[in-house]
Coordinates of C-alpha atoms in Angstrom, one line a residue:
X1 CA -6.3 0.7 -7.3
X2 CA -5.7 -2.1 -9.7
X3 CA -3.1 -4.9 -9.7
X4 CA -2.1 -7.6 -11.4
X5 CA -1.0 -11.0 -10.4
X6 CA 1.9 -11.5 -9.4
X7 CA 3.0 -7.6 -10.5
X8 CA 3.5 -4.8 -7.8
X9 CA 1.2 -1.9 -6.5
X10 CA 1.5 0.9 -4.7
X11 CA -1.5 2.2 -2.5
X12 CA -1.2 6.0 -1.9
X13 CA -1.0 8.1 1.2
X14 CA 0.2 11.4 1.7
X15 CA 0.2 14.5 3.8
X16 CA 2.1 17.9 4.0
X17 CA 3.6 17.9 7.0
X18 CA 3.2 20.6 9.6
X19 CA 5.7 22.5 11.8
X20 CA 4.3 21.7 15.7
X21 CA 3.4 18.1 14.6
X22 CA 5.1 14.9 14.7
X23 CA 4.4 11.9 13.1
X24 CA 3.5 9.0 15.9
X25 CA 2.1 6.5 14.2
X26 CA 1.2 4.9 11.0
X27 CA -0.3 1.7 10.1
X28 CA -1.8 -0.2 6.9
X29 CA -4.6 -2.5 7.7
X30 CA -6.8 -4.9 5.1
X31 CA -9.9 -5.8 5.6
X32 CA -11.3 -8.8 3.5
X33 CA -14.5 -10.9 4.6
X34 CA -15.4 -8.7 7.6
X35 CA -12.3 -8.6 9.1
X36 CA -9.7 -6.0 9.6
X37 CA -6.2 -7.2 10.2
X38 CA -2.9 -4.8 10.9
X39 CA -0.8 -5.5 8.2
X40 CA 1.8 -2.6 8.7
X41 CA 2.7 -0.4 12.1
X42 CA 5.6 2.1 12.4
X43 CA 5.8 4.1 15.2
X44 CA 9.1 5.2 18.1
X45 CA 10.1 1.4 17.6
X46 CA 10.5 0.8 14.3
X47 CA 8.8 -0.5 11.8
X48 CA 6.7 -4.1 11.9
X49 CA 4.9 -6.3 9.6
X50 CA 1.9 -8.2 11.7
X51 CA 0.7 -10.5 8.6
X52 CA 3.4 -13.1 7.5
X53 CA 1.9 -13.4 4.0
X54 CA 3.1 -9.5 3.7
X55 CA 6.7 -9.8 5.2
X56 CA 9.0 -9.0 2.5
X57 CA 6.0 -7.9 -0.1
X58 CA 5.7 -4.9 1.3
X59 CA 7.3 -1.6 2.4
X60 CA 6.7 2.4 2.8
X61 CA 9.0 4.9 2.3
X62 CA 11.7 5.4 5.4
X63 CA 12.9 9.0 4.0
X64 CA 10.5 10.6 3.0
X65 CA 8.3 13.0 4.8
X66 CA 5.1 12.9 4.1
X67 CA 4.7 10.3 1.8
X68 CA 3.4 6.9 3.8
X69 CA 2.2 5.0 0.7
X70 CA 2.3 0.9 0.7
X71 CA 4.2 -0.7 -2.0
X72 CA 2.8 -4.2 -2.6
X73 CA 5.1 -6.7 -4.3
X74 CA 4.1 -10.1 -5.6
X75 CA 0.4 -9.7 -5.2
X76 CA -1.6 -12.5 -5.0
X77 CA -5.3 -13.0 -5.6
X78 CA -5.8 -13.0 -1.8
X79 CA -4.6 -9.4 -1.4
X80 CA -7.9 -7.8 -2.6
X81 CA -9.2 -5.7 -0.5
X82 CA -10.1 -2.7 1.4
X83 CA -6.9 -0.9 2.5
X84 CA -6.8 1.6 5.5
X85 CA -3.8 3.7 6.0
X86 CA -3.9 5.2 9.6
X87 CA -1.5 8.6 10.7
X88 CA -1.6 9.6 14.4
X89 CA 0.4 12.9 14.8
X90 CA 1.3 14.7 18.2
X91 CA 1.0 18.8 18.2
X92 CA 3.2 21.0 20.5
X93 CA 0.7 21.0 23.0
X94 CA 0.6 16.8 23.5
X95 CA -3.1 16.5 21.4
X96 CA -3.4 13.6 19.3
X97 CA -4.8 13.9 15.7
X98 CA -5.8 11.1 13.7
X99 CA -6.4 11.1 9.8
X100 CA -7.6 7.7 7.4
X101 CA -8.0 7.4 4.2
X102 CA -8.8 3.6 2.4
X103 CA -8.1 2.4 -0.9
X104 CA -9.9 -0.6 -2.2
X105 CA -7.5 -3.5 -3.8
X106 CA -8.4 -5.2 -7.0
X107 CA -6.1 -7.8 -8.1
X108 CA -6.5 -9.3 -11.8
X109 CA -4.6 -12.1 -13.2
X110 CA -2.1 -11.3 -15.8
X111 CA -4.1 -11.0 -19.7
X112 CA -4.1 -13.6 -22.0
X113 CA -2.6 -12.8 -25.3
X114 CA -5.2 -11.6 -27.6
X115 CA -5.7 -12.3 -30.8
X116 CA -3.8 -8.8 -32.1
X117 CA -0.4 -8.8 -32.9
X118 CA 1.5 -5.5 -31.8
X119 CA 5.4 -6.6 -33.4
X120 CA 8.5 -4.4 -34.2
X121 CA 8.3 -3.9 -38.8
X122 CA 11.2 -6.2 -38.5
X123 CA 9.0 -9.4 -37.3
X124 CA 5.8 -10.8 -39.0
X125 CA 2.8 -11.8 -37.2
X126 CA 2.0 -15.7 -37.5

């Protein structure tokens, strides 16, 4: 997944849920310079945000089932990355089941107008 500076993102992760399992747990963790930190956690008490360089850049969808994607806001250059989104569910009979999937994080900084001039007929190019 690409980003640019400064822009917003959204890292996907998704599943069909299944009658007899319950969602207990998701997390969204980064790892940059061989180390993984939790960024994200939502589980029976609530949702929490472990990194304070995310808190109030990111968020997942509360009302929808199935869909646990991370929205990035305001990315910085520091937010590149390997990204590791985490499900634990619980089946009827109590066994736990754990699925990951990781997106890797490129952020860009925003383009430098080029020479080409895209304008509306209406406006001439310099």
């Amino acid at each position: 997944v690409k980003g640019t500076w400064m822009g917003s993102t959204t890292l996907p992760c998704t599943y069909v849920p299944s009658e007899g399992f319950t969602e207990q747990a998701l997390s969204w963790s980064v790892e940059r310079d061989s180390s993984t930190s939790t960024i994200f956690r939502r589980d029976d008490s609530g949702d929490h945000i472990f990194l304070s360089n995310f808190r109030d850049r990111v968020s997942i969808p509360k009302h929808s089932p199935g869909n646990v994607s991370l929205v990035i806001e305001k990315l910085e250059m520091p937010d590149s990355g390997h990204y590791t989104c985490k499900v634990i569910w619980r089946s009827t009979n109590n066994t736990l089941i754990t699925r990951e999937v990781t997106t890797i994080v490129k952020i860009r900084e925003v383009n430098s107008p080029s020479s080409s001039c895209e304008l509306p007929s209406s406006l001439h190019c310099p």
